[in-house]
Amino acid sequence: MRHVSGGYVGRILEVDLSSERVEVSPLDERLARMFIGGKGLGAKILYDSLKPGVDPLSPENPLIFATGPLTGTEAPTSGRFAVVTKSPLTGIFLDSQVGGYFGPELKFAGYDALVIKGKADSPKYLLIRDDEVEILEATDLWGLTTVQTVQTIRERHGDRRLRVASIGPAGERLVRFACIAIDHHLQPERGGQAGRGGAGAVMGSKRLKAIAVRGTGRVEYARPEEFREAVKRAVDAINSNSFIPIRRRYGTPLWVGPMNEMGILPTRNFQRSTFERADEITGETMRERIVVSDRACYNCPIACGKYSEVRSGKYAGTAVEGPEYEVIALMGSACGVAPIEAVARAAQLIDELGLDGISTGNVIAWAMECYEREIITSEDTGGLDLRFGNADAMIEMVRRIAYREGLGDLLAEGVKRASEKLGRGSERFAMHVKGMELPGYEPRGSFGMALAYATSDRGGCHQRAWTVRAEIEGKLGPRFSIEGRAKFVKETQDERAACFSLVLCDFAPLEVGHFVDMLNAATGFDFSEEEYLRAGERIWNLTRMFNVREGVSRKDDTLPPRLMEEPLPDGPGAGNVITRDMLDRMLDEYYELRGWDSNGVPTPEKLKELALSELISDLPRG
């Protein structure tokens, strides 16, 4: 085994909570070259260590925190890492990309990845300080919010610079879309969440309340001068980009107004695509009324994070990082709720209780539609008037979901399971793909997102291929067309898989050449741009094979019935529907471009081409 040097620190930390065994193993250079780090490295560890069919909430499911070769370096936006596991929400592959400062700190402590297995016999937390790794009692922490957990651990160890990943009450109660919170919103630096797919529930199933880390090391570079020159070119590209000042001023909420105008803002559980009160929840309104300061992740020149406070009125006392666009879209327009102060209060509660904001807003919006259709009644809601637009009812339902109280216990299972259990036609407007609740972009107003949602490796997700901007700017031809979408989605998925393995941020407006130059100089590798993108394709095929091994095929690459049967009633896309024929045509082209068969399964030839021959034995028979 050849060991890596440069960019990586060369070590993987494994903690078995059942036996309380702690081991450190070297990172194989071959794995680093093939899968880079972050998402790719985590996916490879997960694939090799988990048999198909295992319950995601069982001790056998590993929880992996994986950095990349650029995490914690001088590269811009290098504060990110990936959390990888099998999702309790979808039952398939999950990676969540996270910012803040935890990832670099794990690297400084001397680890490229942390792999957690087993289940503790009582609540525990990990304390990692360089080579010293302790498994400590957390019974007194169980039940605390994420903010309380971080504050208590830092005070206990007398170290305000400890970086802490923790779960809230939602993760403890195995809410299937519970998140892992990174630090908290009251600190001056930016935190984050491993939000989507329920990684917090996996952590809760292991009775692991938190991971605290502090490192004193540093990341070395194979070719230091060349690396710093590559970094300078990347920083210059970011600072000279005309869109960055807008993103810096408004953060992701900058998209609320444009999405509403373009008929892409999901409203009242995706029944409509424009919201009549959108001007009360836009980025401009948020900046004017509640934003206090800008925040940045580790070594980020963009500073898109917004710290917000509500200082008067009904929701006075609210303090939160954000809310981000996705939370505004799902807790705001999708639930028919305004003003921004109400959304901010919901966002604060989501963060402190440890929930994914997208899934929470989505499943509440579904429940609101069920209530208005009289599929559920006030008796089911415990007296809550759960109509669209009732902000206080929405906020209370957030709490009930986290604590699995009343109807919240059903909603905590996610919209797919909840709708299947409730029945009475509610499945037809349960807005998910493969069990993951859809985010804040209406596919009938952006056809490429239909294919992106259908083929995402973790279920309904916008981050693997975001087609929206390219479509509304006309870069893919006519806006309401399926032509060219398959190629764009495939190529974007491959490129993002590589970037999420480095790990750098979605929002950095960099070209592939920037990524490759920094990767090569940091590690000493000699990737061409083609080889780098091929690594991304390899990673994408690996995660597809994980899902194929769990039974996923073309039948699962589909959309909610609402999108395929109900014409959009408003906005520029009024009358649009994603028909079965449209989706099938895009899937056929997409599978062909990928070298997969007509059922969406990678062929033996494609796996051989990508140096994944060892996976051929896992292909379905017959």
Coordinates of C-alpha atoms in Angstrom, one line a residue:
M1 CA 0.0 0.0 0.0
R2 CA 1.4 3.4 -1.0
H3 CA 0.6 6.2 1.4
V4 CA -0.5 9.7 0.3
S5 CA 1.4 12.9 1.0
G6 CA 0.4 16.4 0.3
G7 CA -3.2 17.6 0.6
Y8 CA -4.1 14.6 2.6
V9 CA -2.9 13.8 6.2
G10 CA -2.9 10.1 5.3
R11 CA -4.9 8.7 8.2
I12 CA -8.4 7.3 8.8
L13 CA -9.9 7.1 12.3
E14 CA -12.3 4.3 13.0
V15 CA -14.4 4.2 16.2
D16 CA -16.5 1.2 17.2
L17 CA -19.0 2.4 19.8
S18 CA -20.1 -1.2 20.6
S19 CA -16.6 -2.3 21.7
E20 CA -15.3 1.2 22.4
R21 CA -12.4 0.3 20.1
V22 CA -10.4 3.1 18.4
E23 CA -8.1 2.4 15.5
V24 CA -6.2 4.5 13.0
S25 CA -5.3 3.2 9.6
P26 CA -3.4 4.7 6.7
L27 CA -5.1 6.1 3.6
D28 CA -4.2 4.2 0.5
E29 CA -2.9 6.4 -2.3
R30 CA -4.8 4.2 -4.9
L31 CA -8.1 5.0 -3.2
A32 CA -7.2 8.7 -3.0
R33 CA -6.4 8.8 -6.7
M34 CA -9.6 6.9 -7.7
F35 CA -12.1 8.5 -5.4
I36 CA -10.3 11.8 -4.4
G37 CA -11.9 12.2 -0.9
G38 CA -15.1 13.6 0.6
K39 CA -18.1 12.1 -1.2
G40 CA -16.0 9.7 -3.2
L41 CA -13.9 8.3 -0.4
G42 CA -16.9 8.1 1.8
A43 CA -18.9 6.3 -0.8
K44 CA -16.1 3.7 -1.3
I45 CA -15.8 3.0 2.4
L46 CA -19.6 2.7 2.7
Y47 CA -19.9 0.4 -0.3
D48 CA -17.1 -1.9 1.0
S49 CA -18.3 -2.1 4.6
L50 CA -22.1 -2.5 4.3
K51 CA -24.0 -5.4 2.9
P52 CA -27.2 -4.7 1.0
G53 CA -30.5 -4.8 2.8
V54 CA -29.1 -3.6 6.2
D55 CA -31.4 -1.4 8.2
P56 CA -29.9 2.2 8.1
L57 CA -30.7 2.5 11.9
S58 CA -28.9 -0.7 12.8
P59 CA -25.4 -0.7 14.4
E60 CA -24.0 -2.1 11.2
N61 CA -24.6 1.1 9.2
P62 CA -21.4 3.2 9.3
L63 CA -21.5 7.0 9.8
I64 CA -18.6 8.5 7.9
F65 CA -17.2 12.1 8.1
A66 CA -14.9 12.5 5.1
T67 CA -12.7 15.4 4.3
G68 CA -11.0 16.0 0.9
P69 CA -7.5 16.9 -0.2
L70 CA -8.4 20.6 -0.3
T71 CA -10.3 20.7 3.0
G72 CA -8.5 22.9 5.5
T73 CA -6.1 24.3 2.9
E74 CA -5.6 27.8 1.5
A75 CA -7.9 27.0 -1.3
P76 CA -11.0 29.3 -1.3
T77 CA -14.2 27.7 0.2
S78 CA -12.1 24.8 1.7
G79 CA -14.1 24.5 4.9
R80 CA -16.3 21.7 3.6
F81 CA -16.5 18.0 4.2
A82 CA -19.0 15.2 3.5
V83 CA -21.1 13.1 5.8
V84 CA -21.8 9.7 4.2
T85 CA -24.1 6.9 5.3
K86 CA -27.1 4.8 4.3
S87 CA -30.2 7.0 4.6
P88 CA -33.0 6.1 7.0
L89 CA -35.3 8.3 5.0
T90 CA -34.7 6.7 1.6
G91 CA -32.9 3.4 2.3
I92 CA -30.3 4.3 -0.3
F93 CA -26.9 6.2 -0.6
L94 CA -26.6 9.5 1.3
D95 CA -24.0 12.1 1.3
S96 CA -24.5 15.5 2.9
Q97 CA -22.1 18.3 2.1
V98 CA -21.3 20.6 5.1
G99 CA -19.5 23.9 5.6
G100 CA -18.3 25.7 8.7
Y101 CA -15.1 24.9 10.5
F102 CA -15.5 21.3 11.7
G103 CA -14.0 19.6 8.5
P104 CA -10.7 21.6 8.6
E105 CA -10.4 20.9 12.4
L106 CA -10.8 17.2 11.8
K107 CA -8.0 17.4 9.2
F108 CA -5.8 19.5 11.6
A109 CA -6.3 16.8 14.2
G110 CA -4.7 14.4 11.7
Y111 CA -7.6 12.5 10.0
D112 CA -8.8 12.4 6.4
A113 CA -11.9 10.6 7.6
L114 CA -13.7 9.5 10.7
V115 CA -15.7 6.2 10.5
I116 CA -18.2 5.5 13.3
K117 CA -19.6 2.0 13.7
G118 CA -21.6 0.1 16.3
K119 CA -23.9 1.4 19.0
A120 CA -23.1 2.7 22.4
D121 CA -24.7 1.1 25.5
S122 CA -25.6 4.6 26.8
P123 CA -25.4 8.1 25.4
K124 CA -21.9 9.1 24.5
Y125 CA -19.9 11.8 22.8
L126 CA -16.5 11.7 21.1
L127 CA -13.7 14.0 22.1
I128 CA -10.9 14.2 19.5
R129 CA -7.7 16.2 20.3
D130 CA -5.0 15.2 17.8
D131 CA -4.0 11.6 18.7
E132 CA -6.1 11.6 21.9
V133 CA -9.6 10.1 21.2
E134 CA -12.0 9.6 24.1
I135 CA -15.5 8.1 24.2
L136 CA -17.2 10.0 27.0
E137 CA -20.6 9.8 28.8
A138 CA -23.3 12.0 27.4
T139 CA -26.3 11.0 29.5
D140 CA -26.6 14.5 30.9
L141 CA -26.5 15.9 27.3
W142 CA -29.3 13.7 26.0
G143 CA -32.3 15.9 25.5
L144 CA -30.4 19.1 25.0
T145 CA -30.8 21.3 21.9
T146 CA -27.9 21.6 19.5
V147 CA -27.0 25.0 20.9
Q148 CA -27.1 23.8 24.5
T149 CA -24.9 20.8 23.5
V150 CA -22.2 22.8 21.9
Q151 CA -22.1 25.3 24.8
T152 CA -22.0 22.6 27.4
I153 CA -19.2 20.6 25.8
R154 CA -17.1 23.7 25.3
E155 CA -17.6 24.9 28.9
R156 CA -16.9 21.4 30.2
H157 CA -13.5 21.2 28.5
G158 CA -12.7 24.9 28.9
D159 CA -12.1 25.3 25.1
R160 CA -14.3 27.7 23.1
R161 CA -12.5 26.7 19.9
L162 CA -13.7 23.1 20.0
R163 CA -15.7 22.3 16.9
V164 CA -18.7 20.3 17.6
A165 CA -21.0 18.1 15.5
S166 CA -24.2 17.3 17.4
I167 CA -27.8 16.1 17.2
G168 CA -30.8 17.5 18.8
P169 CA -34.0 15.9 20.1
A170 CA -35.0 15.0 16.6
G171 CA -32.0 12.8 16.1
E172 CA -32.4 11.2 19.5
R173 CA -36.0 10.3 18.5
L174 CA -34.9 8.9 15.1
V175 CA -36.8 11.4 13.1
R176 CA -36.0 10.1 9.6
F177 CA -34.9 13.5 8.4
A178 CA -33.0 14.6 11.5
C179 CA -29.8 16.5 10.7
I180 CA -26.3 16.8 12.2
A181 CA -25.6 20.3 13.3
I182 CA -22.1 21.7 13.0
D183 CA -21.5 24.2 15.9
H184 CA -24.4 26.6 16.3
H185 CA -25.9 29.9 15.2
L186 CA -24.9 32.0 18.3
Q187 CA -21.2 31.9 17.6
P188 CA -19.5 34.5 15.4
E189 CA -18.2 32.0 12.8
R190 CA -20.5 30.2 10.4
G191 CA -21.9 26.8 11.3
G192 CA -23.8 24.3 9.1
Q193 CA -25.9 21.2 8.9
A194 CA -25.6 17.8 7.4
G195 CA -29.2 18.3 6.5
R196 CA -30.7 15.9 4.0
G197 CA -31.6 12.3 4.3
G198 CA -31.4 11.7 8.1
A199 CA -27.8 11.4 9.0
G200 CA -28.8 12.8 12.4
A201 CA -31.1 9.8 12.9
V202 CA -28.2 7.4 12.1
M203 CA -26.1 9.3 14.8
G204 CA -29.0 9.0 17.2
S205 CA -29.4 5.3 16.6
K206 CA -25.8 4.9 17.7
R207 CA -26.5 6.8 20.9
L208 CA -23.9 9.3 19.8
K209 CA -24.9 12.8 20.9
A210 CA -21.9 14.8 19.6
I211 CA -18.3 14.8 18.3
A212 CA -16.0 17.5 19.5
V213 CA -12.7 18.0 17.7
R214 CA -9.6 20.2 18.1
G215 CA -6.4 19.8 16.1
T216 CA -3.0 21.5 16.2
G217 CA -1.6 20.1 12.9
R218 CA -1.6 21.5 9.5
V219 CA -1.9 20.4 5.9
E220 CA 1.2 20.1 3.8
Y221 CA 1.4 20.7 0.0
A222 CA 3.4 18.6 -2.4
R223 CA 4.3 21.7 -4.5
P224 CA 3.7 24.7 -2.2
E225 CA 4.6 27.6 -4.6
E226 CA 2.6 26.1 -7.4
F227 CA -0.3 25.5 -5.1
R228 CA -0.3 29.1 -3.9
E229 CA -0.3 30.4 -7.4
A230 CA -3.2 28.1 -8.3
V231 CA -5.1 29.4 -5.2
K232 CA -4.4 33.0 -6.3
R233 CA -5.9 32.4 -9.7
A234 CA -9.0 30.8 -8.1
V235 CA -9.4 33.7 -5.6
D236 CA -9.0 36.2 -8.4
A237 CA -11.7 34.4 -10.4
I238 CA -14.1 34.5 -7.5
N239 CA -13.5 38.1 -6.7
S240 CA -13.8 39.2 -10.3
N241 CA -17.1 37.4 -10.8
S242 CA -19.9 39.9 -11.2
F243 CA -22.4 37.8 -9.4
I244 CA -20.4 37.5 -6.2
P245 CA -21.3 40.9 -4.7
I246 CA -25.0 40.0 -5.0
R247 CA -24.5 36.6 -3.4
R248 CA -22.4 38.2 -0.7
R249 CA -25.0 40.8 0.1
Y250 CA -28.1 38.6 0.0
G251 CA -26.9 35.0 0.3
T252 CA -29.0 32.2 -1.1
P253 CA -32.3 34.1 -0.4
L254 CA -31.4 36.3 -3.4
W255 CA -33.2 33.6 -5.5
V256 CA -36.6 34.0 -3.9
G257 CA -37.8 37.0 -6.0
P258 CA -36.4 35.6 -9.4
M259 CA -37.9 32.1 -8.7
N260 CA -41.2 33.7 -8.0
E261 CA -41.2 35.8 -11.1
M262 CA -40.1 32.9 -13.3
G263 CA -42.8 30.6 -11.9
I264 CA -40.4 28.2 -10.2
L265 CA -41.2 28.9 -6.5
P266 CA -43.1 26.0 -5.0
T267 CA -46.2 27.3 -3.3
R268 CA -48.8 25.5 -1.2
N269 CA -47.3 22.1 -1.6
F270 CA -46.4 22.6 -5.3
Q271 CA -50.0 23.3 -6.2
R272 CA -48.8 26.6 -7.7
S273 CA -45.4 28.2 -8.7
T274 CA -45.9 31.8 -7.6
F275 CA -46.6 33.1 -4.1
E276 CA -48.7 36.3 -3.7
R277 CA -46.8 37.3 -0.6
A278 CA -43.3 36.6 -2.0
D279 CA -42.2 40.2 -1.5
E280 CA -42.4 39.6 2.3
I281 CA -39.9 36.7 2.2
T282 CA -37.3 37.9 -0.4
G283 CA -33.6 38.3 0.1
E284 CA -34.0 42.0 -0.1
T285 CA -36.7 42.1 2.6
M286 CA -34.7 39.8 4.8
R287 CA -31.6 42.0 4.4
E288 CA -33.6 45.1 5.3
R289 CA -35.5 43.7 8.2
I290 CA -33.6 41.0 10.1
V291 CA -30.0 40.5 8.8
V292 CA -27.5 41.6 11.4
S293 CA -24.2 40.4 9.9
D294 CA -22.5 38.4 7.1
R295 CA -20.7 35.1 7.9
A296 CA -18.2 33.0 6.1
C297 CA -17.2 29.4 6.4
Y298 CA -13.5 28.6 6.8
N299 CA -11.3 30.4 4.3
C300 CA -14.2 31.6 2.2
P301 CA -14.1 35.0 0.3
I302 CA -17.8 34.9 -0.5
A303 CA -19.4 35.2 3.0
C304 CA -22.9 34.2 1.8
G305 CA -24.0 33.3 5.4
K306 CA -26.4 35.7 7.1
Y307 CA -26.9 36.0 10.8
S308 CA -30.4 37.3 11.5
E309 CA -32.3 38.6 14.6
V310 CA -35.9 39.6 15.0
R311 CA -35.9 42.4 17.5
S312 CA -39.5 43.5 17.7
G313 CA -43.0 42.2 17.1
K314 CA -44.6 38.8 17.5
Y315 CA -41.4 36.8 16.9
A316 CA -39.0 39.1 18.8
G317 CA -36.1 37.1 20.3
T318 CA -35.6 35.0 17.2
A319 CA -31.9 34.5 16.4
V320 CA -30.8 32.3 13.6
E321 CA -28.1 31.8 10.9
G322 CA -30.2 32.3 7.7
P323 CA -32.8 31.4 6.8
E324 CA -31.4 30.0 3.5
Y325 CA -33.4 30.0 0.3
E326 CA -34.5 26.4 0.7
V327 CA -36.0 26.9 4.1
I328 CA -37.7 30.1 2.9
A329 CA -39.1 28.2 -0.1
L330 CA -40.3 25.2 1.9
M331 CA -41.3 26.8 5.3
G332 CA -42.4 29.9 3.5
S333 CA -44.1 29.7 0.1
A334 CA -44.7 25.9 0.2
C335 CA -46.6 26.4 3.4
G336 CA -48.2 29.7 2.3
V337 CA -46.4 31.4 5.2
A338 CA -45.1 35.0 5.4
P339 CA -43.6 37.3 6.7
I340 CA -39.8 36.6 6.8
E341 CA -39.9 36.9 10.7
A342 CA -42.2 33.9 10.9
V343 CA -40.0 31.8 8.6
A344 CA -36.9 32.9 10.7
R345 CA -38.6 31.6 13.9
A346 CA -39.3 28.3 12.2
A347 CA -35.7 28.1 11.0
Q348 CA -34.3 28.7 14.4
L349 CA -36.4 25.9 15.9
I350 CA -35.4 23.6 13.1
D351 CA -31.7 24.2 13.7
E352 CA -31.9 23.9 17.5
L353 CA -34.0 20.7 17.4
G354 CA -31.9 19.2 14.7
L355 CA -34.1 18.9 11.6
D356 CA -33.7 19.2 7.9
G357 CA -35.5 22.4 6.9
I358 CA -36.4 21.2 3.4
S359 CA -38.0 17.9 4.5
T360 CA -39.7 19.6 7.5
G361 CA -41.3 22.3 5.3
N362 CA -42.3 19.8 2.7
V363 CA -44.0 17.3 5.0
I364 CA -45.8 20.1 6.8
A365 CA -47.0 21.5 3.5
W366 CA -48.3 18.0 2.6
A367 CA -50.1 17.9 6.0
M368 CA -51.6 21.3 5.4
E369 CA -53.0 20.1 2.1
C370 CA -54.4 17.0 3.8
Y371 CA -56.1 19.2 6.4
E372 CA -57.6 21.5 3.8
R373 CA -58.9 18.5 1.8
E374 CA -60.3 17.1 5.1
I375 CA -58.2 13.9 4.9
I376 CA -57.0 14.8 8.4
T377 CA -59.0 16.8 10.9
S378 CA -58.4 19.1 13.9
E379 CA -58.7 15.9 16.0
D380 CA -55.7 14.5 14.2
T381 CA -53.8 17.8 14.6
G382 CA -54.4 18.1 18.3
G383 CA -56.5 21.2 17.7
L384 CA -54.1 23.0 15.4
D385 CA -55.7 24.8 12.5
L386 CA -53.2 23.5 10.1
R387 CA -54.2 25.5 7.0
F388 CA -51.8 27.0 4.5
G389 CA -50.6 30.4 5.8
N390 CA -51.0 29.6 9.5
A391 CA -47.5 30.4 10.6
D392 CA -48.0 29.6 14.3
A393 CA -49.5 26.2 13.5
M394 CA -46.5 25.5 11.2
I395 CA -44.0 26.5 13.9
E396 CA -45.7 24.3 16.5
M397 CA -45.7 21.4 14.1
V398 CA -42.0 21.7 13.8
R399 CA -41.7 21.1 17.5
R400 CA -44.1 18.2 17.4
I401 CA -42.2 16.5 14.6
A402 CA -38.9 16.8 16.6
Y403 CA -40.5 15.3 19.7
R404 CA -42.7 12.8 17.7
E405 CA -45.9 14.2 19.4
G406 CA -49.3 13.4 18.0
L407 CA -49.4 14.0 14.2
G408 CA -45.7 14.9 14.4
D409 CA -44.9 11.2 15.0
L410 CA -46.4 10.4 11.6
L411 CA -44.7 13.3 9.8
A412 CA -41.4 12.4 11.4
E413 CA -41.4 9.3 9.2
G414 CA -41.1 11.5 6.0
V415 CA -43.7 12.3 3.4
K416 CA -43.4 9.0 1.6
R417 CA -44.1 6.8 4.6
A418 CA -46.6 9.2 6.0
S419 CA -48.7 9.3 2.8
E420 CA -48.5 5.6 2.4
K421 CA -49.8 5.1 5.9
L422 CA -52.5 7.7 5.7
G423 CA -53.6 6.8 2.2
R424 CA -56.9 8.3 0.9
G425 CA -55.2 9.6 -2.2
S426 CA -52.6 11.6 -0.2
E427 CA -49.8 9.7 -1.9
R428 CA -50.6 11.6 -5.2
F429 CA -49.5 14.9 -3.7
A430 CA -46.6 13.6 -1.5
M431 CA -43.8 15.6 -3.1
H432 CA -40.7 13.3 -3.0
V433 CA -38.4 11.2 -5.2
K434 CA -37.2 7.9 -3.7
G435 CA -38.5 9.1 -0.3
M436 CA -36.5 12.3 -0.2
E437 CA -38.7 15.4 -0.1
L438 CA -38.4 17.8 -3.0
P439 CA -36.5 21.1 -2.5
G440 CA -37.4 24.6 -3.6
Y441 CA -37.6 24.4 -7.4
E442 CA -40.8 23.6 -9.4
P443 CA -39.9 21.2 -12.3
R444 CA -42.9 22.2 -14.4
G445 CA -41.2 25.6 -14.6
S446 CA -37.7 24.1 -15.1
F447 CA -37.8 20.8 -17.0
G448 CA -34.2 19.9 -16.4
M449 CA -34.9 19.8 -12.7
A450 CA -37.4 16.9 -13.4
L451 CA -34.5 14.8 -14.7
A452 CA -32.1 16.0 -12.0
Y453 CA -34.6 15.0 -9.2
A454 CA -35.4 11.7 -10.9
T455 CA -31.7 10.6 -11.2
S456 CA -30.1 12.1 -8.1
D457 CA -28.2 9.5 -6.2
R458 CA -29.7 10.5 -2.9
G459 CA -33.3 11.1 -4.0
G460 CA -35.1 14.4 -4.7
C461 CA -32.2 16.8 -4.6
H462 CA -31.2 20.0 -6.4
Q463 CA -27.4 20.0 -5.6
R464 CA -26.3 17.2 -7.9
A465 CA -27.4 19.1 -11.0
W466 CA -29.0 22.5 -10.8
T467 CA -30.4 23.3 -14.2
V468 CA -32.5 26.3 -13.2
R469 CA -30.1 29.2 -14.1
A470 CA -29.0 27.7 -17.4
E471 CA -32.6 27.2 -18.4
I472 CA -33.9 30.6 -17.5
E473 CA -30.9 32.3 -19.1
G474 CA -31.5 30.3 -22.4
K475 CA -28.2 28.5 -22.3
L476 CA -29.9 25.2 -23.0
G477 CA -32.1 26.4 -25.8
P478 CA -35.8 27.1 -25.4
R479 CA -36.7 27.2 -21.7
F480 CA -39.6 24.8 -21.9
S481 CA -37.9 22.0 -23.7
I482 CA -36.4 18.7 -22.8
E483 CA -33.7 19.0 -25.5
G484 CA -30.1 19.0 -24.1
R485 CA -31.2 18.4 -20.5
A486 CA -29.9 14.9 -20.3
K487 CA -26.4 15.9 -21.4
F488 CA -26.3 18.9 -19.0
V489 CA -27.5 16.8 -16.1
K490 CA -25.1 14.0 -16.7
E491 CA -22.1 16.2 -17.1
T492 CA -23.0 18.4 -14.1
Q493 CA -23.5 15.3 -11.9
D494 CA -20.0 14.1 -12.8
E495 CA -18.4 17.5 -12.2
R496 CA -20.2 18.0 -8.9
A497 CA -19.3 14.5 -7.7
A498 CA -15.6 15.4 -8.2
C499 CA -16.0 18.8 -6.6
F500 CA -17.8 17.3 -3.6
S501 CA -14.9 15.0 -3.2
L502 CA -12.2 17.7 -3.1
V503 CA -14.3 19.2 -1.1
L504 CA -15.1 22.7 -2.3
C505 CA -18.3 24.7 -2.3
D506 CA -21.2 24.8 -4.8
F507 CA -21.1 28.6 -4.8
A508 CA -17.5 29.1 -5.9
P509 CA -17.7 30.2 -9.6
L510 CA -14.6 28.3 -10.7
E511 CA -13.8 26.3 -13.8
V512 CA -12.6 22.7 -13.8
G513 CA -9.1 23.9 -14.6
H514 CA -9.0 25.8 -11.2
F515 CA -10.0 22.6 -9.4
V516 CA -7.5 20.4 -11.2
D517 CA -4.6 22.9 -10.7
M518 CA -5.2 23.1 -7.0
L519 CA -5.7 19.4 -6.6
N520 CA -2.5 18.5 -8.5
A521 CA -0.3 21.1 -6.7
A522 CA -1.6 20.1 -3.3
T523 CA -1.3 16.4 -3.7
G524 CA 1.5 15.9 -6.3
F525 CA -1.0 14.1 -8.6
D526 CA -1.0 14.7 -12.4
F527 CA -4.7 14.7 -13.2
S528 CA -5.7 16.1 -16.6
E529 CA -9.1 17.8 -16.7
E530 CA -10.5 14.7 -18.4
E531 CA -9.1 12.4 -15.7
Y532 CA -10.6 14.6 -13.0
L533 CA -14.0 14.4 -14.6
R534 CA -13.6 10.7 -15.1
A535 CA -13.1 10.4 -11.4
G536 CA -16.4 12.2 -10.9
E537 CA -18.1 9.8 -13.3
R538 CA -16.5 6.8 -11.4
I539 CA -17.9 8.2 -8.1
W540 CA -21.3 8.7 -9.6
N541 CA -21.4 5.1 -11.0
L542 CA -20.2 3.8 -7.6
T543 CA -23.1 5.5 -5.8
R544 CA -25.5 4.2 -8.5
M545 CA -24.2 0.7 -7.9
F546 CA -24.8 1.1 -4.2
N547 CA -28.4 2.0 -5.0
V548 CA -28.8 -0.8 -7.6
R549 CA -27.6 -3.2 -5.0
E550 CA -30.4 -1.9 -2.8
G551 CA -32.9 -2.6 -5.6
V552 CA -33.1 0.8 -7.3
S553 CA -33.8 0.8 -11.1
R554 CA -35.6 2.8 -13.7
K555 CA -38.9 2.3 -11.9
D556 CA -37.5 4.5 -9.1
D557 CA -36.2 7.2 -11.4
T558 CA -39.6 8.9 -11.5
L559 CA -41.5 11.9 -10.1
P560 CA -44.6 12.6 -7.9
P561 CA -47.9 12.1 -9.7
R562 CA -48.7 15.8 -9.2
L563 CA -45.9 16.9 -11.5
M564 CA -46.8 14.3 -14.2
E565 CA -50.6 14.7 -14.2
E566 CA -51.5 18.2 -13.0
P567 CA -50.8 21.1 -15.4
L568 CA -49.2 24.1 -13.6
P569 CA -52.0 26.7 -13.1
D570 CA -49.9 29.8 -12.9
G571 CA -46.7 31.6 -13.8
P572 CA -44.8 31.6 -17.1
G573 CA -45.1 27.8 -17.2
A574 CA -48.9 27.8 -16.9
G575 CA -50.3 24.6 -18.5
N576 CA -46.9 22.7 -18.3
V577 CA -46.8 19.1 -17.1
I578 CA -43.9 16.6 -17.1
T579 CA -45.6 13.8 -19.0
R580 CA -44.4 10.2 -18.7
D581 CA -43.3 10.4 -22.3
M582 CA -41.2 13.5 -21.6
L583 CA -39.5 11.9 -18.7
D584 CA -38.9 8.6 -20.5
R585 CA -37.3 10.4 -23.4
M586 CA -34.9 12.2 -21.1
L587 CA -34.2 9.0 -19.2
D588 CA -33.4 7.1 -22.4
E589 CA -31.0 9.7 -23.5
Y590 CA -29.4 10.0 -20.0
Y591 CA -28.9 6.3 -19.6
E592 CA -27.4 6.1 -23.1
L593 CA -25.0 8.9 -22.3
R594 CA -24.0 7.1 -19.0
G595 CA -23.4 3.8 -20.7
W596 CA -26.2 2.2 -18.6
D597 CA -28.8 -0.3 -19.8
S598 CA -32.4 0.7 -20.4
N599 CA -33.3 -0.2 -16.8
G600 CA -30.8 2.4 -15.5
V601 CA -28.1 -0.2 -14.4
P602 CA -24.4 0.4 -15.3
T603 CA -23.2 -2.2 -17.8
P604 CA -20.2 -4.5 -17.2
E605 CA -18.4 -2.6 -19.9
K606 CA -18.9 0.8 -18.2
L607 CA -17.8 -0.6 -14.9
K608 CA -14.6 -2.0 -16.5
E609 CA -14.0 1.3 -18.3
L610 CA -14.1 3.1 -14.9
A611 CA -11.8 0.6 -13.2
L612 CA -14.8 -0.7 -11.1
S613 CA -14.6 -4.3 -12.3
E614 CA -15.0 -5.6 -8.8
L615 CA -18.6 -4.3 -8.7
I616 CA -19.7 -6.4 -11.7
S617 CA -20.6 -9.3 -9.4
D618 CA -23.1 -7.1 -7.7
L619 CA -25.1 -6.4 -10.9
P620 CA -28.6 -7.8 -11.0
R621 CA -28.9 -11.3 -12.6
G622 CA -31.3 -12.0 -15.5

